[in-house]
Amino acid sequence: MNECFSQPVTGVAGRTIQLLDRYSTDYNHTQIILGSRTRALNISSYNYLGFAQSHGGCADAVEEGLKRYGISTCGSRLEGGSSELHTVTESLVAKFVGQEAAVISSMGFATNSTFIPALVSKGCLVISDELNHASIRVGVRNSGAHVRMFKHNDMHNLEALLREVISQGQPKSHRPWKKILVILEGMYSMEGTMCDLPGVLKLKDKYKFNLMVDEAHSIGAIGSHGRGVCDYFGADPTKVDVLMGTFTKSFGASGGYISGSKTLIDRLRIRGYSGAYAESISPVVLTQIIASMASIMGVESVPLAVSSGASKLALASASSSSSPPHHQQQEHYHHPGPISQRALPTWLSLPPSLASGSEGQMRLRRLSFNSYYLHRGLEKLGFISTGHPSSPIATLLIFNPGKLIMFHRLMKDRKTPIVTVVVGYPATPLISSRVRFCVSASHTKEDIDEVLRACDEVGDVLDLKHGKPKGERWAVDEVCNRAVELVRIPDHEH
């Protein structure tokens, strides 16, 4: 299994990536680096909007930030590690997600594991989706709060559990809970499924619990404005008490944030472990966050414009796949609009295409097209693929863990090598082994064609096509030729 994991790479984790070739003489107990490199199509990295690049407006801004601020602030947020860039970033994040305030952390995993203990404690109850990330589980465990699980995205099971815990109260004493916090993810990293936010908000209005949504994989990646599940479903972000997210996936950076009311965030700054004990985010990383986020939002002083008629057509054709059907929308989401130039560092200068927001919007549309195309292409070829078609995460179920190594090797050893992520136990149940594809806006339509053709060939060799009877499957050439038609099919008709 070591052949599949810990693959050393070099260079930028962009559309393609360079693999360091290696071999083993002891059945993969140890690996020997050969010194040669193989450039492979990268369908495995969290680079949803393609901002992980070594050139362009964001990279230029990072270079200027390095000259001005250096590498590190050499301290925690509460002990001399806060710079003006931290304040600017937190204000920008709050506006981006539609909340009053935000606090940032230097690591996405640590955002959950260090701030959740400041949200709940002994005498509180956490109700968690059964597929929530390990960082949430660690944070809840460290908090001392009681925890109950509900079936994944099952609102009936959640409501039944709420009725039980509210009526029964705390174990033994039966006193009322100090606080009930429901935690779920906007987009589930191993499934690619999206949370039922409208359903949860209806239950929240009825049972008056607190709600936390982890948007690590959804922020910047879904919704017509890239603002995550609230944007996608048209829900008011302030109805979600705590919005968490990371900068790793869509912004080409690192770290995470918690956003909510100013009262809540002020408390978390003091009570969260990250504020006192964790190194603050590097100024270089903060510059990348500011530049990429401003590129999505647009800067107020520059008019929003699309450069060509072809681009306008692309925007219009893809808009239907960026938002849910009209009957699903809450109609309470208010887009905050572009950011004011005064809210950014005075020295930061973005190219016109980034400052106008046009390039950010095009990246969102390309990501949406690629996501829908890969999801529906895999299904038409006959694979069992889970997840929402808007999700940049597409999973291909293999089931037999013995086939993981062969799938990884056959994809990598092709004429056009493709590097993939295969996932098995304990990250998934033993019999639910899978391949996880991560789509990027930097991928072209031809790149997705190549992935589908490779999956079609490898799927026949390893007998992985169990989603459709042979007579109902499409040929791979038909899938590639009818890509636009596949993307435009409404979700409820697919």
Coordinates of C-alpha atoms in Angstrom, one line a residue:
M1 CA 0.0 0.0 0.0
N2 CA 3.0 2.3 0.5
E3 CA 3.1 2.7 -3.3
C4 CA -0.2 4.5 -3.2
F5 CA 0.5 6.8 -0.3
S6 CA 3.2 9.4 0.5
Q7 CA 4.1 9.8 -3.1
P8 CA 6.9 12.5 -3.2
V9 CA 6.3 15.3 -5.6
T10 CA 8.0 18.5 -6.6
G11 CA 6.9 21.8 -8.0
V12 CA 3.5 23.5 -7.9
A13 CA 0.4 21.5 -7.2
G14 CA -1.3 22.8 -10.3
R15 CA -3.0 21.3 -13.3
T16 CA 0.0 19.0 -13.6
I17 CA 2.6 18.0 -11.0
Q18 CA 6.0 16.3 -11.1
L19 CA 6.3 12.9 -9.4
L20 CA 9.7 11.8 -8.0
D21 CA 10.2 8.3 -9.4
R22 CA 10.9 5.6 -6.8
Y23 CA 11.2 1.9 -6.6
S24 CA 11.4 -0.8 -3.9
T25 CA 13.5 -3.9 -3.5
D26 CA 11.7 -5.2 -0.3
Y27 CA 8.1 -5.2 -1.3
N28 CA 7.5 -1.5 -0.5
H29 CA 8.9 -1.7 3.0
T30 CA 11.2 1.0 1.9
Q31 CA 11.3 3.3 -1.2
I32 CA 14.4 4.4 -3.1
I33 CA 14.3 7.7 -5.0
L34 CA 15.7 7.2 -8.5
G35 CA 16.4 10.9 -9.2
S36 CA 14.2 11.1 -12.3
R37 CA 10.8 12.8 -12.5
T38 CA 7.5 12.1 -14.2
R39 CA 5.0 14.9 -15.0
A40 CA 1.5 13.7 -14.4
L41 CA -2.0 15.1 -14.8
N42 CA -2.9 16.2 -11.2
I43 CA -6.5 15.1 -10.3
S44 CA -5.6 14.7 -6.6
S45 CA -4.7 18.1 -5.1
Y46 CA -7.1 20.5 -3.3
N47 CA -6.7 23.3 -5.8
Y48 CA -10.3 23.9 -6.7
L49 CA -10.0 27.4 -8.2
G50 CA -6.5 27.0 -9.5
F51 CA -4.9 29.7 -7.3
A52 CA -2.0 27.3 -6.4
Q53 CA 0.3 28.7 -9.0
S54 CA 3.8 30.2 -9.1
H55 CA 3.0 33.1 -11.5
G56 CA 0.2 35.6 -12.0
G57 CA -1.3 38.4 -9.9
C58 CA -1.6 36.5 -6.7
A59 CA 2.0 35.2 -6.8
D60 CA 3.3 38.7 -7.5
A61 CA 1.4 40.0 -4.5
V62 CA 2.9 37.3 -2.3
E63 CA 6.4 38.2 -3.5
E64 CA 5.8 41.9 -2.6
G65 CA 4.3 40.8 0.8
L66 CA 7.5 38.7 1.5
K67 CA 9.6 41.7 0.9
R68 CA 7.5 43.9 3.3
Y69 CA 6.7 41.4 6.1
G70 CA 9.2 38.5 5.9
I71 CA 8.3 34.9 6.6
S72 CA 6.9 34.9 10.1
T73 CA 5.5 37.1 12.9
C74 CA 7.3 34.8 15.4
G75 CA 4.5 34.7 17.9
S76 CA 0.9 33.7 18.7
R77 CA -2.0 35.9 18.0
L78 CA -2.2 37.0 21.7
E79 CA 1.5 37.4 22.1
G80 CA 2.9 39.8 19.5
G81 CA 2.0 37.7 16.5
S82 CA -0.8 39.9 15.1
S83 CA 0.0 42.2 12.1
E84 CA -2.2 44.5 10.0
L85 CA -2.5 41.6 7.5
H86 CA -4.3 39.5 10.2
T87 CA -6.8 42.2 10.8
V88 CA -7.4 42.8 7.1
T89 CA -7.8 39.1 6.4
E90 CA -10.3 38.6 9.2
S91 CA -12.4 41.6 8.0
L92 CA -12.2 40.3 4.4
V93 CA -13.3 36.8 5.5
A94 CA -16.3 38.2 7.5
K95 CA -17.5 40.1 4.5
F96 CA -16.9 37.2 2.1
V97 CA -19.0 34.8 4.1
G98 CA -21.6 37.3 5.2
Q99 CA -21.0 37.3 8.9
E100 CA -20.2 40.0 11.5
A101 CA -16.7 38.9 12.4
A102 CA -14.1 36.2 11.9
V103 CA -11.0 34.8 13.6
I104 CA -8.3 32.9 11.7
S105 CA -6.1 30.0 12.6
S106 CA -2.8 28.7 11.1
M107 CA -4.1 25.2 10.4
G108 CA -7.4 23.9 9.1
F109 CA -7.5 20.8 11.3
A110 CA -6.6 22.9 14.3
T111 CA -9.4 25.4 13.6
N112 CA -11.9 22.7 14.6
S113 CA -9.9 20.9 17.2
T114 CA -8.9 24.1 19.1
F115 CA -12.0 26.2 18.7
I116 CA -14.8 23.7 19.3
P117 CA -13.7 23.3 23.0
A118 CA -14.3 27.0 23.3
L119 CA -17.9 26.6 21.9
V120 CA -19.1 23.8 24.1
S121 CA -18.1 22.2 27.4
K122 CA -19.4 19.7 30.0
G123 CA -23.1 19.9 30.3
C124 CA -23.5 20.7 26.6
L125 CA -24.6 18.4 23.8
V126 CA -23.1 18.1 20.4
I127 CA -25.1 16.4 17.7
S128 CA -22.8 15.4 14.8
D129 CA -23.3 14.0 11.4
E130 CA -21.9 10.4 11.3
L131 CA -19.5 11.3 8.4
N132 CA -18.0 14.5 10.0
H133 CA -14.3 15.0 9.7
A134 CA -11.8 13.8 12.2
S135 CA -11.0 17.4 13.3
I136 CA -14.5 17.8 14.4
R137 CA -14.4 14.6 16.4
V138 CA -11.2 15.6 18.1
G139 CA -12.5 19.0 19.0
V140 CA -15.7 17.6 20.5
R141 CA -13.7 14.9 22.4
N142 CA -11.4 17.6 23.8
S143 CA -14.4 19.8 24.8
G144 CA -15.9 17.3 27.4
A145 CA -19.3 17.8 25.9
H146 CA -21.7 14.8 25.4
V147 CA -22.0 13.7 21.8
R148 CA -24.7 12.0 19.7
M149 CA -24.5 11.0 16.1
F150 CA -27.2 11.1 13.4
K151 CA -27.4 9.3 10.1
H152 CA -25.7 11.1 7.2
N153 CA -27.9 13.9 5.9
D154 CA -31.0 12.2 7.3
M155 CA -33.3 15.0 8.6
H156 CA -35.9 12.5 9.9
N157 CA -33.3 10.8 12.1
L158 CA -31.9 14.2 13.2
E159 CA -35.4 15.4 14.3
A160 CA -36.1 12.1 16.1
L161 CA -32.8 12.5 18.0
L162 CA -33.6 16.2 18.8
R163 CA -36.9 15.2 20.3
E164 CA -35.3 12.5 22.4
V165 CA -32.4 14.6 23.8
I166 CA -34.6 17.7 24.5
S167 CA -37.2 15.7 26.3
Q168 CA -34.8 13.6 28.3
G169 CA -32.2 16.2 29.1
Q170 CA -28.8 15.3 30.5
P171 CA -28.0 11.7 31.5
K172 CA -28.8 10.7 35.1
S173 CA -29.8 14.2 36.3
H174 CA -32.2 14.9 33.4
R175 CA -31.4 18.6 33.7
P176 CA -31.7 20.7 30.6
W177 CA -28.7 20.9 28.4
K178 CA -26.6 24.1 28.7
K179 CA -26.4 24.2 25.0
I180 CA -27.2 22.0 22.0
L181 CA -24.8 22.4 19.0
V182 CA -25.5 20.6 15.7
I183 CA -22.4 20.2 13.6
L184 CA -22.3 19.2 9.9
E185 CA -20.2 19.8 6.9
G186 CA -21.1 21.9 3.8
M187 CA -19.3 19.4 1.6
Y188 CA -18.2 16.0 2.8
S189 CA -14.6 15.3 1.8
M190 CA -14.9 11.5 1.4
E191 CA -18.3 11.4 -0.2
G192 CA -18.6 14.6 -2.2
T193 CA -22.2 15.0 -0.8
M194 CA -23.6 18.3 0.2
C195 CA -25.4 19.0 3.4
D196 CA -29.2 19.5 3.5
L197 CA -28.9 23.1 4.7
P198 CA -32.6 24.1 4.1
G199 CA -33.7 21.1 6.0
V200 CA -31.4 21.8 9.0
L201 CA -32.5 25.4 9.1
K202 CA -36.1 24.4 9.3
L203 CA -35.3 22.2 12.3
K204 CA -33.3 25.0 13.8
D205 CA -36.3 27.3 13.7
K206 CA -38.4 24.7 15.3
Y207 CA -36.1 23.4 18.0
K208 CA -33.9 26.4 18.6
F209 CA -30.5 24.7 18.7
N210 CA -27.1 26.2 17.7
L211 CA -25.7 25.3 14.3
M212 CA -22.1 25.0 13.1
V213 CA -21.3 24.3 9.4
D214 CA -17.8 23.2 8.4
E215 CA -17.2 24.7 4.9
A216 CA -13.7 23.4 4.4
H217 CA -14.5 22.0 1.0
S218 CA -17.4 24.2 0.0
I219 CA -16.3 27.7 0.6
G220 CA -15.0 29.3 -2.6
A221 CA -16.0 26.2 -4.6
I222 CA -19.8 26.2 -4.9
G223 CA -22.5 28.8 -5.3
S224 CA -22.8 31.3 -8.1
H225 CA -20.6 33.7 -6.1
G226 CA -18.3 31.1 -4.6
R227 CA -19.6 31.8 -1.0
G228 CA -20.4 28.2 -0.1
V229 CA -23.6 26.4 0.8
C230 CA -25.4 29.5 2.0
D231 CA -24.8 31.0 -1.4
Y232 CA -25.8 27.8 -3.2
F233 CA -29.1 27.4 -1.3
G234 CA -29.9 31.1 -1.1
A235 CA -29.9 31.0 2.7
D236 CA -29.0 33.9 5.1
P237 CA -25.5 33.2 6.5
T238 CA -26.4 34.8 9.8
K239 CA -28.9 32.0 10.4
V240 CA -25.9 29.7 10.8
D241 CA -24.4 30.5 14.2
V242 CA -20.8 29.3 13.4
L243 CA -19.4 29.1 9.9
M244 CA -16.0 27.4 9.7
G245 CA -13.8 27.1 6.6
T246 CA -10.3 26.6 5.4
F247 CA -8.0 28.5 3.0
T248 CA -6.3 25.3 1.7
K249 CA -8.8 24.2 -0.9
S250 CA -10.1 27.2 -2.9
F251 CA -7.6 29.9 -2.1
G252 CA -4.2 28.2 -2.6
A253 CA -3.1 28.9 0.9
S254 CA -3.2 27.3 4.3
G255 CA -5.1 27.8 7.6
G256 CA -8.7 28.2 8.6
Y257 CA -11.3 30.5 10.0
I258 CA -14.3 30.7 12.3
S259 CA -17.0 33.3 11.6
G260 CA -20.1 34.4 13.4
S261 CA -21.4 37.2 15.6
K262 CA -18.9 39.7 17.0
T263 CA -19.8 38.6 20.5
L264 CA -19.0 35.0 19.7
I265 CA -15.7 35.8 17.9
D266 CA -14.4 38.1 20.6
R267 CA -14.9 35.2 23.1
L268 CA -13.2 32.7 20.8
R269 CA -10.1 35.0 20.4
I270 CA -9.5 34.6 24.1
R271 CA -10.9 31.1 24.9
G272 CA -9.7 29.3 21.8
Y273 CA -6.4 27.4 22.2
S274 CA -5.1 28.8 18.8
G275 CA -5.0 32.4 20.0
A276 CA -2.6 31.7 22.9
Y277 CA -0.6 28.7 21.9
A278 CA -0.5 28.4 18.1
E279 CA 1.9 30.3 15.8
S280 CA -0.1 32.9 13.8
I281 CA -0.5 32.6 10.1
S282 CA 2.6 33.6 8.1
P283 CA 2.3 37.1 6.4
V284 CA 3.1 35.4 3.1
V285 CA 0.2 33.1 3.4
L286 CA -2.1 36.0 4.5
T287 CA -1.2 37.9 1.3
Q288 CA -2.2 34.9 -0.8
I289 CA -5.5 34.7 1.0
I290 CA -6.2 38.4 0.6
A291 CA -5.3 38.4 -3.1
S292 CA -7.2 35.3 -4.1
M293 CA -10.3 36.2 -2.0
A294 CA -10.3 39.7 -3.5
S295 CA -10.0 38.2 -6.9
I296 CA -13.3 36.3 -6.4
M297 CA -15.1 39.2 -4.8
G298 CA -13.8 41.9 -7.1
V299 CA -12.6 45.3 -6.0
E300 CA -15.1 48.2 -5.9
S301 CA -13.1 50.7 -7.8
V302 CA -12.9 48.5 -11.0
P303 CA -16.1 47.8 -13.0
L304 CA -17.0 44.2 -13.3
A305 CA -16.7 43.2 -16.9
V306 CA -16.3 40.1 -19.0
S307 CA -13.7 40.4 -21.7
S308 CA -15.4 38.8 -24.7
G309 CA -18.7 37.6 -26.1
A310 CA -17.5 34.0 -25.8
S311 CA -16.8 34.5 -22.1
K312 CA -20.3 36.0 -21.7
L313 CA -21.7 32.9 -23.4
A314 CA -19.7 30.6 -21.1
L315 CA -20.9 32.4 -18.0
A316 CA -24.5 32.2 -19.1
S317 CA -24.3 28.5 -20.1
A318 CA -22.7 27.5 -16.8
S319 CA -24.9 29.6 -14.5
S320 CA -27.6 27.0 -14.4
S321 CA -25.2 24.5 -12.8
S322 CA -23.9 26.8 -10.1
S323 CA -27.2 27.2 -8.2
P324 CA -30.0 24.8 -7.1
P325 CA -33.4 24.7 -8.7
H326 CA -35.6 27.8 -7.9
H327 CA -37.9 25.8 -5.6
Q328 CA -35.0 24.8 -3.4
Q329 CA -33.8 28.3 -2.7
Q330 CA -34.5 30.1 0.6
E331 CA -34.4 33.6 -1.1
H332 CA -32.7 35.1 1.9
Y333 CA -29.2 35.3 0.7
H334 CA -27.9 38.8 0.0
H335 CA -24.7 38.9 -2.0
P336 CA -22.3 41.4 -0.2
G337 CA -20.9 42.6 -3.5
P338 CA -17.3 43.7 -4.3
I339 CA -14.8 44.7 -1.6
S340 CA -13.8 48.3 -1.2
Q341 CA -10.2 49.2 -2.2
R342 CA -9.9 50.8 1.2
A343 CA -10.3 47.4 2.9
L344 CA -7.2 46.0 1.2
P345 CA -3.5 46.8 2.1
T346 CA -2.6 50.1 0.4
W347 CA 0.4 48.5 -1.3
L348 CA -1.6 45.6 -2.8
S349 CA -2.1 46.0 -6.6
L350 CA -4.0 43.4 -8.5
P351 CA -4.1 43.1 -12.3
P352 CA -7.3 44.5 -13.9
S353 CA -8.7 41.0 -14.6
L354 CA -8.3 40.0 -11.0
A355 CA -9.4 43.3 -9.5
S356 CA -12.6 43.4 -11.6
G357 CA -13.6 39.9 -10.4
S358 CA -14.0 38.6 -13.9
E359 CA -11.3 36.1 -13.7
G360 CA -12.6 34.8 -10.4
Q361 CA -16.0 34.4 -11.8
M362 CA -14.6 32.5 -14.8
R363 CA -12.7 30.2 -12.5
L364 CA -16.0 29.4 -10.6
R365 CA -17.7 28.7 -13.9
R366 CA -14.9 26.4 -15.2
L367 CA -14.9 24.5 -11.9
S368 CA -18.7 24.1 -12.0
F369 CA -18.4 22.7 -15.6
N370 CA -15.6 20.4 -14.8
S371 CA -17.4 19.1 -11.7
Y372 CA -20.6 18.3 -13.4
Y373 CA -18.8 16.8 -16.4
L374 CA -16.7 14.4 -14.4
H375 CA -19.6 13.3 -12.1
R376 CA -22.0 12.6 -14.9
G377 CA -19.4 11.2 -17.2
L378 CA -18.4 8.6 -14.6
E379 CA -22.0 7.6 -14.1
K380 CA -22.7 7.3 -17.8
L381 CA -19.7 5.0 -18.2
G382 CA -21.2 2.7 -15.6
F383 CA -19.3 3.5 -12.4
I384 CA -20.8 3.9 -9.0
S385 CA -19.9 7.5 -8.2
T386 CA -21.2 9.3 -5.1
G387 CA -21.5 13.0 -4.4
H388 CA -23.4 16.0 -5.5
P389 CA -22.7 17.0 -9.2
S390 CA -21.7 20.5 -8.1
S391 CA -19.0 19.1 -5.8
P392 CA -15.4 19.3 -7.0
I393 CA -14.9 16.0 -5.2
A394 CA -15.9 13.0 -7.2
T395 CA -15.6 9.5 -5.7
L396 CA -15.4 6.3 -7.7
L397 CA -16.3 3.3 -5.5
I398 CA -13.9 0.3 -5.9
F399 CA -15.1 -1.7 -2.8
N400 CA -12.4 -4.3 -2.9
P401 CA -9.3 -2.8 -1.2
G402 CA -7.1 -5.2 -3.1
K403 CA -7.8 -3.2 -6.3
L404 CA -6.7 0.1 -4.9
I405 CA -3.0 -0.5 -5.7
M406 CA -3.7 -1.7 -9.2
F407 CA -6.0 1.3 -10.0
H408 CA -3.4 3.7 -8.7
R409 CA -0.6 2.0 -10.7
L410 CA -2.5 1.6 -14.0
M411 CA -3.5 5.3 -13.9
K412 CA 0.1 6.4 -13.2
D413 CA 1.7 4.1 -15.8
R414 CA -0.3 5.4 -18.7
K415 CA 1.2 7.3 -21.7
T416 CA -0.3 10.4 -20.1
P417 CA 0.3 9.6 -16.4
I418 CA -2.5 10.5 -14.0
V419 CA -1.9 10.8 -10.3
T420 CA -4.9 9.8 -8.2
V421 CA -5.8 9.5 -4.5
V422 CA -7.1 6.1 -3.4
V423 CA -8.7 5.8 0.0
G424 CA -9.2 2.8 2.2
Y425 CA -9.6 1.7 5.8
P426 CA -9.6 3.4 8.3
A427 CA -10.5 6.6 6.5
T428 CA -13.5 4.7 5.0
P429 CA -15.2 1.4 6.0
L430 CA -13.3 -1.7 4.9
I431 CA -15.6 -2.6 2.1
S432 CA -16.1 1.0 0.8
S433 CA -12.6 1.6 -0.7
R434 CA -12.7 4.3 -3.3
V435 CA -10.8 6.7 -5.6
R436 CA -11.3 10.4 -4.8
F437 CA -10.9 12.8 -7.7
C438 CA -10.4 16.5 -6.9
V439 CA -11.4 18.7 -9.9
S440 CA -9.8 22.1 -10.4
A441 CA -10.7 25.2 -12.5
S442 CA -7.2 24.9 -14.0
H443 CA -8.2 21.6 -15.7
T444 CA -9.4 21.9 -19.3
K445 CA -12.2 19.9 -20.9
E446 CA -9.5 17.8 -22.6
D447 CA -8.0 16.9 -19.2
I448 CA -11.4 15.6 -18.0
D449 CA -11.7 13.7 -21.2
E450 CA -8.3 12.0 -20.5
V451 CA -9.4 11.1 -17.0
L452 CA -12.7 9.6 -18.2
R453 CA -10.9 7.6 -21.0
A454 CA -8.4 6.3 -18.4
C455 CA -11.1 5.3 -16.0
D456 CA -13.0 3.6 -18.8
E457 CA -10.0 1.4 -19.7
V458 CA -8.9 0.7 -16.1
G459 CA -12.5 0.0 -15.1
D460 CA -12.8 -2.7 -17.7
V461 CA -9.6 -4.3 -16.7
L462 CA -10.4 -4.3 -12.9
D463 CA -14.2 -4.9 -13.4
L464 CA -15.3 -1.7 -11.6
K465 CA -18.4 -0.8 -13.6
H466 CA -21.3 -1.9 -11.4
G467 CA -23.5 1.2 -11.6
K468 CA -25.4 0.5 -14.8
P469 CA -26.2 -2.6 -16.8
K470 CA -23.9 -3.0 -19.8
G471 CA -26.7 -2.1 -22.3
E472 CA -27.3 1.3 -20.5
R473 CA -23.8 2.5 -20.5
W474 CA -22.4 5.1 -22.8
A475 CA -19.3 4.7 -24.9
V476 CA -16.5 7.0 -23.7
D477 CA -16.4 8.8 -27.1
E478 CA -20.1 9.6 -26.7
V479 CA -19.5 10.9 -23.2
C480 CA -16.7 13.2 -24.4
N481 CA -18.6 14.4 -27.5
R482 CA -21.8 15.2 -25.4
A483 CA -20.1 16.9 -22.5
V484 CA -22.0 20.2 -22.8
E485 CA -25.3 18.3 -23.0
L486 CA -24.4 16.3 -19.9
V487 CA -23.6 19.4 -17.9
R488 CA -26.8 21.2 -18.9
I489 CA -29.1 18.4 -17.7
P490 CA -31.1 19.6 -14.7
D491 CA -30.3 17.8 -11.4
H492 CA -33.9 16.6 -11.0
E493 CA -33.9 15.1 -14.5
H494 CA -30.6 13.3 -14.2

